[in-house]
Amino acid sequence: MTTPTYAALDAWIDSHFDEQVRFLQELVRVPTDTPPGDNARHAERTAELLAAMGLQAERHPVPAADVQAQGMASITNLVVRRRFGAGGPVIALNAHGDVVPPGEGWRHDPYGGEVADGKLYGRAAAVSKSDFASYTYALRALESLGLVKQGAVELHFTYDEEFGGELGPGWLLSKQITKPDLLIAAGFSYQVVTAHNGCLQLEVTLHGLASHAAYPHTGVDALQAANRLLTALYEHNRVLRTRHSQVAGITHPYLNVGRIEGGSNTNVVPGKVVIKLDRRMIPEEDAAAVEAEVRGLIEAAVALSPGVRVEIKRLLLARALKPLPGNAPLVAAIQRHGQAVFGEPIPESGTPLYTDVRLYGEHGVPAVIYGAGPRTVLESNAKRADEHLELADLRRATQVVARTLFDLLHA
């Protein structure tokens, strides 16, 4: 029975593919740049489009004070629930709508949703509005069969991945709005990801004493202290490269300084410098131990600059995603159908990225990352100019997800 069923799912997706592409174009045309993170309008438009398909989305607005405290303007998370019958698992499909601003260098309108040479261009076309479309149409294909009589599928469309996910999936889970048994989260088509790095971000403020450049001995140069600190931080990468992960696709931890601000004018000894750093953690590392190590490194380096005071503020602590035992059926089904649809093996691997999928893992939900997209982030131009999605990947990934849902709910 299953082979004709898979063929029926594939055929439904094929026959509705032009409609699916138009849905994705509409999603790309509503900007969700974060910052500023004013994303409630996109959620409202998405809910309207879903309602036109017969899918009613619950709107879950996050309180304005919580959103503004995170540096954003508005968030409304969406949940669509489709119950097929008593018993069976609840399988959630999560994709995020927020994305970094487009930046410069685009040859295509970042909000145009233009289709050219089999690709759809636009900010978030690949990461991850593409999986708003793949997951929605996988669910609709499943519904079209009328064969599933147990379990449920939920669509979770959230808007806080760029700022860590605590007001996206974290908020839905902590408020007990949802508690799925399994999760598939937005990813790419040629691998199924079961683990990812964690991330610690710190803001380090060095306080010296500003003075006239003609009398530098009357001040305390915070920038010289920052120079010593930067040397120590970058040298620490030598140590980190010796700590190897056993997870395929993940190599070792690393540390990056992404932003520096300081000084007031050319003729003034800098009295204050702010450094923001990013420390990626492999799944084998303990987040608390990593933070203690980095803080100790900073304090030791600053101690070499008499008169400089240091403040360290945590901006983000995203723990790594580790595979939970219950994810095996998800992995097996995606690999089986991925090979059948794409014509090549779909390996299980980790990724050096960090995502809000970790929040489901922290709530005990076995999760995998799989969706529509190329083999690597670089191929899609995600977070760069001319981000795009191969439409063939969208079609085939939708078929893989639909088949996987059928297997898990029909078992």
PDB file of C-alpha atoms in Angstrom, residues 116-378:
ATOM      1  CA  ALA A 116      14.716  33.221 -12.461  1.00  0.00           C
ATOM      2  CA  ASP A 117      16.473  30.148 -13.856  1.00  0.00           C
ATOM      3  CA  GLY A 118      14.650  27.806 -11.499  1.00  0.00           C
ATOM      4  CA  LYS A 119      15.550  29.830  -8.393  1.00  0.00           C
ATOM      5  CA  LEU A 120      13.430  32.021  -6.149  1.00  0.00           C
ATOM      6  CA  TYR A 121      15.308  35.094  -4.895  1.00  0.00           C
ATOM      7  CA  GLY A 122      14.707  37.114  -1.761  1.00  0.00           C
ATOM      8  CA  ARG A 123      15.729  37.610   1.836  1.00  0.00           C
ATOM      9  CA  ALA A 124      14.634  34.515   3.809  1.00  0.00           C
ATOM     10  CA  ALA A 125      13.809  32.631   0.592  1.00  0.00           C
ATOM     11  CA  ALA A 126      16.099  29.854   1.829  1.00  0.00           C
ATOM     12  CA  VAL A 127      16.365  30.510   5.589  1.00  0.00           C
ATOM     13  CA  SER A 128      13.718  29.815   6.452  1.00  0.00           C
ATOM     14  CA  LYS A 129      10.503  31.022   4.841  1.00  0.00           C
ATOM     15  CA  SER A 130      11.109  28.194   2.368  1.00  0.00           C
ATOM     16  CA  ASP A 131      10.073  25.787   5.110  1.00  0.00           C
ATOM     17  CA  PHE A 132       6.923  27.729   5.888  1.00  0.00           C
ATOM     18  CA  ALA A 133       6.036  26.555   2.377  1.00  0.00           C
ATOM     19  CA  SER A 134       7.480  23.024   2.492  1.00  0.00           C
ATOM     20  CA  TYR A 135       5.850  22.196   5.822  1.00  0.00           C
ATOM     21  CA  THR A 136       2.488  23.756   4.947  1.00  0.00           C
ATOM     22  CA  TYR A 137       2.216  21.855   1.679  1.00  0.00           C
ATOM     23  CA  ALA A 138       3.494  18.603   3.198  1.00  0.00           C
ATOM     24  CA  LEU A 139       0.654  18.833   5.715  1.00  0.00           C
ATOM     25  CA  ARG A 140      -1.875  19.629   3.000  1.00  0.00           C
ATOM     26  CA  ALA A 141      -0.669  16.701   0.891  1.00  0.00           C
ATOM     27  CA  LEU A 142      -1.070  14.414   3.902  1.00  0.00           C
ATOM     28  CA  GLU A 143      -4.602  15.700   4.491  1.00  0.00           C
ATOM     29  CA  SER A 144      -5.518  15.086   0.858  1.00  0.00           C
ATOM     30  CA  LEU A 145      -5.067  11.317   1.281  1.00  0.00           C
ATOM     31  CA  GLY A 146      -7.654  10.911   4.013  1.00  0.00           C
ATOM     32  CA  LEU A 147      -5.745   7.815   5.190  1.00  0.00           C
ATOM     33  CA  VAL A 148      -4.215   8.982   8.472  1.00  0.00           C
ATOM     34  CA  LYS A 149      -6.513   8.231  11.422  1.00  0.00           C
ATOM     35  CA  GLN A 150      -4.347   8.962  14.448  1.00  0.00           C
ATOM     36  CA  GLY A 151      -1.866  11.476  15.793  1.00  0.00           C
ATOM     37  CA  ALA A 152      -1.466  15.143  14.916  1.00  0.00           C
ATOM     38  CA  VAL A 153       0.694  17.591  13.026  1.00  0.00           C
ATOM     39  CA  GLU A 154       1.434  21.097  14.284  1.00  0.00           C
ATOM     40  CA  LEU A 155       2.965  23.954  12.328  1.00  0.00           C
ATOM     41  CA  HIS A 156       5.039  26.285  14.512  1.00  0.00           C
ATOM     42  CA  PHE A 157       5.928  29.499  12.685  1.00  0.00           C
ATOM     43  CA  THR A 158       8.016  31.656  15.016  1.00  0.00           C
ATOM     44  CA  TYR A 159       9.916  34.950  14.878  1.00  0.00           C
ATOM     45  CA  ASP A 160      12.879  34.997  17.270  1.00  0.00           C
ATOM     46  CA  GLU A 161      15.610  32.755  15.844  1.00  0.00           C
ATOM     47  CA  GLU A 162      18.018  35.617  15.118  1.00  0.00           C
ATOM     48  CA  PHE A 163      17.889  36.724  18.775  1.00  0.00           C
ATOM     49  CA  GLY A 164      18.119  33.219  20.222  1.00  0.00           C
ATOM     50  CA  GLY A 165      14.607  31.773  20.085  1.00  0.00           C
ATOM     51  CA  GLU A 166      13.542  32.381  23.676  1.00  0.00           C
ATOM     52  CA  LEU A 167      10.527  34.396  22.508  1.00  0.00           C
ATOM     53  CA  GLY A 168       9.818  31.977  19.661  1.00  0.00           C
ATOM     54  CA  PRO A 169       9.866  28.232  20.394  1.00  0.00           C
ATOM     55  CA  GLY A 170      11.130  28.909  23.920  1.00  0.00           C
ATOM     56  CA  TRP A 171       8.061  31.009  24.662  1.00  0.00           C
ATOM     57  CA  LEU A 172       5.591  28.507  23.160  1.00  0.00           C
ATOM     58  CA  LEU A 173       7.156  25.656  25.129  1.00  0.00           C
ATOM     59  CA  SER A 174       7.540  27.478  28.458  1.00  0.00           C
ATOM     60  CA  LYS A 175       3.919  28.693  28.308  1.00  0.00           C
ATOM     61  CA  GLN A 176       2.844  25.089  27.596  1.00  0.00           C
ATOM     62  CA  ILE A 177       1.104  26.171  24.415  1.00  0.00           C
ATOM     63  CA  THR A 178       2.601  23.103  22.792  1.00  0.00           C
ATOM     64  CA  LYS A 179       4.314  19.870  23.831  1.00  0.00           C
ATOM     65  CA  PRO A 180       4.986  17.789  20.735  1.00  0.00           C
ATOM     66  CA  ASP A 181       6.399  14.277  20.741  1.00  0.00           C
ATOM     67  CA  LEU A 182       8.690  14.826  17.749  1.00  0.00           C
ATOM     68  CA  LEU A 183      10.013  17.804  15.821  1.00  0.00           C
ATOM     69  CA  ILE A 184      11.255  18.535  12.320  1.00  0.00           C
ATOM     70  CA  ALA A 185      12.799  22.007  12.083  1.00  0.00           C
ATOM     71  CA  ALA A 186      13.852  24.135   9.155  1.00  0.00           C
ATOM     72  CA  GLY A 187      17.009  22.946   7.421  1.00  0.00           C
ATOM     73  CA  PHE A 188      18.422  21.884   4.078  1.00  0.00           C
ATOM     74  CA  SER A 189      17.604  18.948   1.836  1.00  0.00           C
ATOM     75  CA  TYR A 190      20.818  16.960   1.500  1.00  0.00           C
ATOM     76  CA  GLN A 191      21.487  16.056   5.116  1.00  0.00           C
ATOM     77  CA  VAL A 192      19.488  15.419   8.255  1.00  0.00           C
ATOM     78  CA  VAL A 193      21.025  17.313  11.155  1.00  0.00           C
ATOM     79  CA  THR A 194      20.747  15.875  14.653  1.00  0.00           C
ATOM     80  CA  ALA A 195      23.265  18.014  16.577  1.00  0.00           C
ATOM     81  CA  HIS A 196      24.591  21.547  16.488  1.00  0.00           C
ATOM     82  CA  ASN A 197      27.003  23.816  18.278  1.00  0.00           C
ATOM     83  CA  GLY A 198      26.124  26.014  21.192  1.00  0.00           C
ATOM     84  CA  CYS A 199      26.959  29.688  21.409  1.00  0.00           C
ATOM     85  CA  LEU A 200      28.042  32.049  24.177  1.00  0.00           C
ATOM     86  CA  GLN A 201      28.027  35.773  23.414  1.00  0.00           C
ATOM     87  CA  LEU A 202      29.524  38.284  25.834  1.00  0.00           C
ATOM     88  CA  GLU A 203      29.785  42.066  25.949  1.00  0.00           C
ATOM     89  CA  VAL A 204      33.043  43.189  27.568  1.00  0.00           C
ATOM     90  CA  THR A 205      33.376  46.831  28.643  1.00  0.00           C
ATOM     91  CA  LEU A 206      36.816  48.182  29.561  1.00  0.00           C
ATOM     92  CA  HIS A 207      36.784  51.358  31.664  1.00  0.00           C
ATOM     93  CA  GLY A 208      39.922  53.497  31.723  1.00  0.00           C
ATOM     94  CA  LEU A 209      40.218  57.263  32.062  1.00  0.00           C
ATOM     95  CA  ALA A 210      39.983  59.632  29.106  1.00  0.00           C
ATOM     96  CA  SER A 211      42.570  62.405  28.812  1.00  0.00           C
ATOM     97  CA  HIS A 212      43.957  64.872  26.300  1.00  0.00           C
ATOM     98  CA  ALA A 213      46.305  63.215  23.827  1.00  0.00           C
ATOM     99  CA  ALA A 214      48.918  65.874  24.660  1.00  0.00           C
ATOM    100  CA  TYR A 215      48.981  64.592  28.248  1.00  0.00           C
ATOM    101  CA  PRO A 216      48.484  60.837  27.876  1.00  0.00           C
ATOM    102  CA  HIS A 217      50.103  60.140  31.260  1.00  0.00           C
ATOM    103  CA  THR A 218      47.063  61.731  32.948  1.00  0.00           C
ATOM    104  CA  GLY A 219      44.738  59.085  31.538  1.00  0.00           C
ATOM    105  CA  VAL A 220      44.295  55.322  31.481  1.00  0.00           C
ATOM    106  CA  ASP A 221      44.130  54.001  27.924  1.00  0.00           C
ATOM    107  CA  ALA A 222      41.258  51.515  27.611  1.00  0.00           C
ATOM    108  CA  LEU A 223      42.181  50.779  24.005  1.00  0.00           C
ATOM    109  CA  GLN A 224      45.661  49.563  24.943  1.00  0.00           C
ATOM    110  CA  ALA A 225      44.005  47.225  27.438  1.00  0.00           C
ATOM    111  CA  ALA A 226      41.628  46.108  24.690  1.00  0.00           C
ATOM    112  CA  ASN A 227      44.610  45.371  22.460  1.00  0.00           C
ATOM    113  CA  ARG A 228      46.091  43.063  25.099  1.00  0.00           C
ATOM    114  CA  LEU A 229      42.713  41.421  25.569  1.00  0.00           C
ATOM    115  CA  LEU A 230      42.201  40.847  21.842  1.00  0.00           C
ATOM    116  CA  THR A 231      45.615  39.222  21.584  1.00  0.00           C
ATOM    117  CA  ALA A 232      44.731  36.842  24.432  1.00  0.00           C
ATOM    118  CA  LEU A 233      41.328  36.013  22.951  1.00  0.00           C
ATOM    119  CA  TYR A 234      42.654  35.239  19.480  1.00  0.00           C
ATOM    120  CA  GLU A 235      45.549  33.248  20.917  1.00  0.00           C
ATOM    121  CA  HIS A 236      42.982  31.144  22.776  1.00  0.00           C
ATOM    122  CA  ASN A 237      41.807  29.802  19.420  1.00  0.00           C
ATOM    123  CA  ARG A 238      45.033  27.788  19.301  1.00  0.00           C
ATOM    124  CA  VAL A 239      43.836  25.940  22.395  1.00  0.00           C
ATOM    125  CA  LEU A 240      40.308  25.536  21.050  1.00  0.00           C
ATOM    126  CA  ARG A 241      41.540  23.931  17.837  1.00  0.00           C
ATOM    127  CA  THR A 242      42.911  21.045  19.912  1.00  0.00           C
ATOM    128  CA  ARG A 243      39.452  20.170  21.270  1.00  0.00           C
ATOM    129  CA  HIS A 244      37.877  17.933  18.656  1.00  0.00           C
ATOM    130  CA  SER A 245      34.212  16.992  18.401  1.00  0.00           C
ATOM    131  CA  GLN A 246      33.185  13.426  17.643  1.00  0.00           C
ATOM    132  CA  VAL A 247      30.082  14.648  15.773  1.00  0.00           C
ATOM    133  CA  ALA A 248      30.339  14.482  11.971  1.00  0.00           C
ATOM    134  CA  GLY A 249      30.112  17.960  10.479  1.00  0.00           C
ATOM    135  CA  ILE A 250      31.453  19.679  13.597  1.00  0.00           C
ATOM    136  CA  THR A 251      35.192  20.232  14.036  1.00  0.00           C
ATOM    137  CA  HIS A 252      36.235  22.178  17.143  1.00  0.00           C
ATOM    138  CA  PRO A 253      35.206  25.215  19.217  1.00  0.00           C
ATOM    139  CA  TYR A 254      36.216  28.691  18.135  1.00  0.00           C
ATOM    140  CA  LEU A 255      36.058  32.281  19.324  1.00  0.00           C
ATOM    141  CA  ASN A 256      35.341  35.403  17.286  1.00  0.00           C
ATOM    142  CA  VAL A 257      35.272  39.101  18.158  1.00  0.00           C
ATOM    143  CA  GLY A 258      32.503  40.590  16.068  1.00  0.00           C
ATOM    144  CA  ARG A 259      32.266  44.212  17.225  1.00  0.00           C
ATOM    145  CA  ILE A 260      34.453  46.878  18.860  1.00  0.00           C
ATOM    146  CA  GLU A 261      33.415  50.399  19.896  1.00  0.00           C
ATOM    147  CA  GLY A 262      35.452  52.964  21.766  1.00  0.00           C
ATOM    148  CA  GLY A 263      37.054  56.358  22.065  1.00  0.00           C
ATOM    149  CA  SER A 264      35.559  59.787  21.543  1.00  0.00           C
ATOM    150  CA  ASN A 265      37.968  61.626  19.227  1.00  0.00           C
ATOM    151  CA  THR A 266      41.354  61.364  17.547  1.00  0.00           C
ATOM    152  CA  ASN A 267      43.002  63.667  20.086  1.00  0.00           C
ATOM    153  CA  VAL A 268      41.636  61.892  23.164  1.00  0.00           C
ATOM    154  CA  VAL A 269      43.084  58.912  25.007  1.00  0.00           C
ATOM    155  CA  PRO A 270      40.227  56.374  24.919  1.00  0.00           C
ATOM    156  CA  GLY A 271      38.544  56.010  28.281  1.00  0.00           C
ATOM    157  CA  LYS A 272      36.099  53.278  27.327  1.00  0.00           C
ATOM    158  CA  VAL A 273      36.067  50.373  24.867  1.00  0.00           C
ATOM    159  CA  VAL A 274      33.281  47.822  24.320  1.00  0.00           C
ATOM    160  CA  ILE A 275      34.006  44.427  22.756  1.00  0.00           C
ATOM    161  CA  LYS A 276      31.383  41.849  21.749  1.00  0.00           C
ATOM    162  CA  LEU A 277      32.551  38.278  21.304  1.00  0.00           C
ATOM    163  CA  ASP A 278      31.075  34.983  20.151  1.00  0.00           C
ATOM    164  CA  ARG A 279      32.318  31.641  21.510  1.00  0.00           C
ATOM    165  CA  ARG A 280      30.996  28.566  19.661  1.00  0.00           C
ATOM    166  CA  MET A 281      30.702  25.415  21.791  1.00  0.00           C
ATOM    167  CA  ILE A 282      30.838  21.856  20.479  1.00  0.00           C
ATOM    168  CA  PRO A 283      28.186  19.416  21.796  1.00  0.00           C
ATOM    169  CA  GLU A 284      30.710  17.752  24.103  1.00  0.00           C
ATOM    170  CA  GLU A 285      31.378  20.971  26.051  1.00  0.00           C
ATOM    171  CA  ASP A 286      29.637  22.124  29.229  1.00  0.00           C
ATOM    172  CA  ALA A 287      28.232  25.631  28.789  1.00  0.00           C
ATOM    173  CA  ALA A 288      28.878  26.733  32.380  1.00  0.00           C
ATOM    174  CA  ALA A 289      32.503  25.592  32.224  1.00  0.00           C
ATOM    175  CA  VAL A 290      33.006  27.383  28.913  1.00  0.00           C
ATOM    176  CA  GLU A 291      31.641  30.650  30.281  1.00  0.00           C
ATOM    177  CA  ALA A 292      33.820  30.381  33.387  1.00  0.00           C
ATOM    178  CA  GLU A 293      36.881  29.776  31.201  1.00  0.00           C
ATOM    179  CA  VAL A 294      36.211  32.763  28.941  1.00  0.00           C
ATOM    180  CA  ARG A 295      35.489  35.082  31.864  1.00  0.00           C
ATOM    181  CA  GLY A 296      38.706  33.966  33.554  1.00  0.00           C
ATOM    182  CA  LEU A 297      40.679  34.577  30.376  1.00  0.00           C
ATOM    183  CA  ILE A 298      39.264  38.102  30.078  1.00  0.00           C
ATOM    184  CA  GLU A 299      39.909  39.003  33.692  1.00  0.00           C
ATOM    185  CA  ALA A 300      43.490  37.717  33.550  1.00  0.00           C
ATOM    186  CA  ALA A 301      44.248  39.712  30.399  1.00  0.00           C
ATOM    187  CA  VAL A 302      42.742  42.938  31.746  1.00  0.00           C
ATOM    188  CA  ALA A 303      44.653  42.547  35.027  1.00  0.00           C
ATOM    189  CA  LEU A 304      47.841  43.257  33.007  1.00  0.00           C
ATOM    190  CA  SER A 305      46.569  46.835  32.447  1.00  0.00           C
ATOM    191  CA  PRO A 306      46.672  48.704  35.796  1.00  0.00           C
ATOM    192  CA  GLY A 307      43.834  51.132  36.353  1.00  0.00           C
ATOM    193  CA  VAL A 308      41.437  49.472  33.901  1.00  0.00           C
ATOM    194  CA  ARG A 309      38.154  48.103  35.220  1.00  0.00           C
ATOM    195  CA  VAL A 310      36.253  45.423  33.325  1.00  0.00           C
ATOM    196  CA  GLU A 311      32.538  44.601  33.140  1.00  0.00           C
ATOM    197  CA  ILE A 312      31.362  41.360  31.511  1.00  0.00           C
ATOM    198  CA  LYS A 313      27.742  40.953  30.446  1.00  0.00           C
ATOM    199  CA  ARG A 314      26.252  37.807  28.956  1.00  0.00           C
ATOM    200  CA  LEU A 315      24.254  38.566  25.824  1.00  0.00           C
ATOM    201  CA  LEU A 316      23.338  35.004  24.845  1.00  0.00           C
ATOM    202  CA  LEU A 317      23.814  31.466  26.068  1.00  0.00           C
ATOM    203  CA  ALA A 318      22.522  28.957  23.540  1.00  0.00           C
ATOM    204  CA  ARG A 319      23.283  25.386  24.530  1.00  0.00           C
ATOM    205  CA  ALA A 320      24.218  22.811  21.919  1.00  0.00           C
ATOM    206  CA  LEU A 321      21.654  20.458  20.418  1.00  0.00           C
ATOM    207  CA  LYS A 322      22.415  16.839  21.248  1.00  0.00           C
ATOM    208  CA  PRO A 323      20.574  13.865  19.736  1.00  0.00           C
ATOM    209  CA  LEU A 324      17.821  12.450  21.936  1.00  0.00           C
ATOM    210  CA  PRO A 325      17.151   8.688  21.711  1.00  0.00           C
ATOM    211  CA  GLY A 326      13.636   9.126  20.323  1.00  0.00           C
ATOM    212  CA  ASN A 327      14.787  10.816  17.127  1.00  0.00           C
ATOM    213  CA  ALA A 328      15.680   7.529  15.381  1.00  0.00           C
ATOM    214  CA  PRO A 329      12.320   7.092  13.570  1.00  0.00           C
ATOM    215  CA  LEU A 330      12.582  10.642  12.206  1.00  0.00           C
ATOM    216  CA  VAL A 331      16.134  10.120  10.994  1.00  0.00           C
ATOM    217  CA  ALA A 332      15.369   6.760   9.395  1.00  0.00           C
ATOM    218  CA  ALA A 333      12.267   7.989   7.568  1.00  0.00           C
ATOM    219  CA  ILE A 334      13.916  11.137   6.225  1.00  0.00           C
ATOM    220  CA  GLN A 335      16.966   9.224   5.061  1.00  0.00           C
ATOM    221  CA  ARG A 336      14.857   6.545   3.375  1.00  0.00           C
ATOM    222  CA  HIS A 337      12.614   8.981   1.536  1.00  0.00           C
ATOM    223  CA  GLY A 338      15.391  11.464   0.889  1.00  0.00           C
ATOM    224  CA  GLN A 339      17.369   8.839  -0.980  1.00  0.00           C
ATOM    225  CA  ALA A 340      14.287   7.760  -2.936  1.00  0.00           C
ATOM    226  CA  VAL A 341      13.308  11.309  -3.928  1.00  0.00           C
ATOM    227  CA  PHE A 342      16.750  12.919  -4.391  1.00  0.00           C
ATOM    228  CA  GLY A 343      18.470   9.818  -5.716  1.00  0.00           C
ATOM    229  CA  GLU A 344      21.397  10.013  -3.306  1.00  0.00           C
ATOM    230  CA  PRO A 345      22.131   9.136   0.335  1.00  0.00           C
ATOM    231  CA  ILE A 346      21.081  11.687   2.945  1.00  0.00           C
ATOM    232  CA  PRO A 347      23.723  11.539   5.688  1.00  0.00           C
ATOM    233  CA  GLU A 348      23.101  12.214   9.365  1.00  0.00           C
ATOM    234  CA  SER A 349      25.395  14.953  10.633  1.00  0.00           C
ATOM    235  CA  GLY A 350      25.922  17.889  12.939  1.00  0.00           C
ATOM    236  CA  THR A 351      26.301  21.546  12.009  1.00  0.00           C
ATOM    237  CA  PRO A 352      28.536  24.266  13.442  1.00  0.00           C
ATOM    238  CA  LEU A 353      25.585  26.659  13.425  1.00  0.00           C
ATOM    239  CA  TYR A 354      23.369  27.093  16.454  1.00  0.00           C
ATOM    240  CA  THR A 355      19.585  27.238  16.154  1.00  0.00           C
ATOM    241  CA  ASP A 356      16.478  27.552  18.284  1.00  0.00           C
ATOM    242  CA  VAL A 357      15.877  23.806  17.777  1.00  0.00           C
ATOM    243  CA  ARG A 358      17.966  23.339  20.931  1.00  0.00           C
ATOM    244  CA  LEU A 359      15.015  24.689  22.940  1.00  0.00           C
ATOM    245  CA  TYR A 360      12.850  21.737  21.893  1.00  0.00           C
ATOM    246  CA  GLY A 361      15.695  19.424  22.886  1.00  0.00           C
ATOM    247  CA  GLU A 362      15.923  21.097  26.290  1.00  0.00           C
ATOM    248  CA  HIS A 363      12.213  20.340  26.746  1.00  0.00           C
ATOM    249  CA  GLY A 364      12.812  16.668  25.929  1.00  0.00           C
ATOM    250  CA  VAL A 365      11.459  16.727  22.370  1.00  0.00           C
ATOM    251  CA  PRO A 366      13.484  14.532  19.953  1.00  0.00           C
ATOM    252  CA  ALA A 367      14.308  16.739  16.995  1.00  0.00           C
ATOM    253  CA  VAL A 368      15.946  16.760  13.586  1.00  0.00           C
ATOM    254  CA  ILE A 369      16.723  19.596  11.202  1.00  0.00           C
ATOM    255  CA  TYR A 370      15.559  19.002   7.642  1.00  0.00           C
ATOM    256  CA  GLY A 371      13.885  21.117   4.984  1.00  0.00           C
ATOM    257  CA  ALA A 372      14.255  22.850   1.622  1.00  0.00           C
ATOM    258  CA  GLY A 373      17.683  24.050   0.574  1.00  0.00           C
ATOM    259  CA  PRO A 374      21.119  23.249  -0.839  1.00  0.00           C
ATOM    260  CA  ARG A 375      24.013  21.370   0.720  1.00  0.00           C
ATOM    261  CA  THR A 376      25.507  24.393   2.468  1.00  0.00           C
ATOM    262  CA  VAL A 377      24.498  27.812   3.763  1.00  0.00           C
ATOM    263  CA  LEU A 378      27.015  29.407   1.398  1.00  0.00           C
TER     264      LEU A 378
END
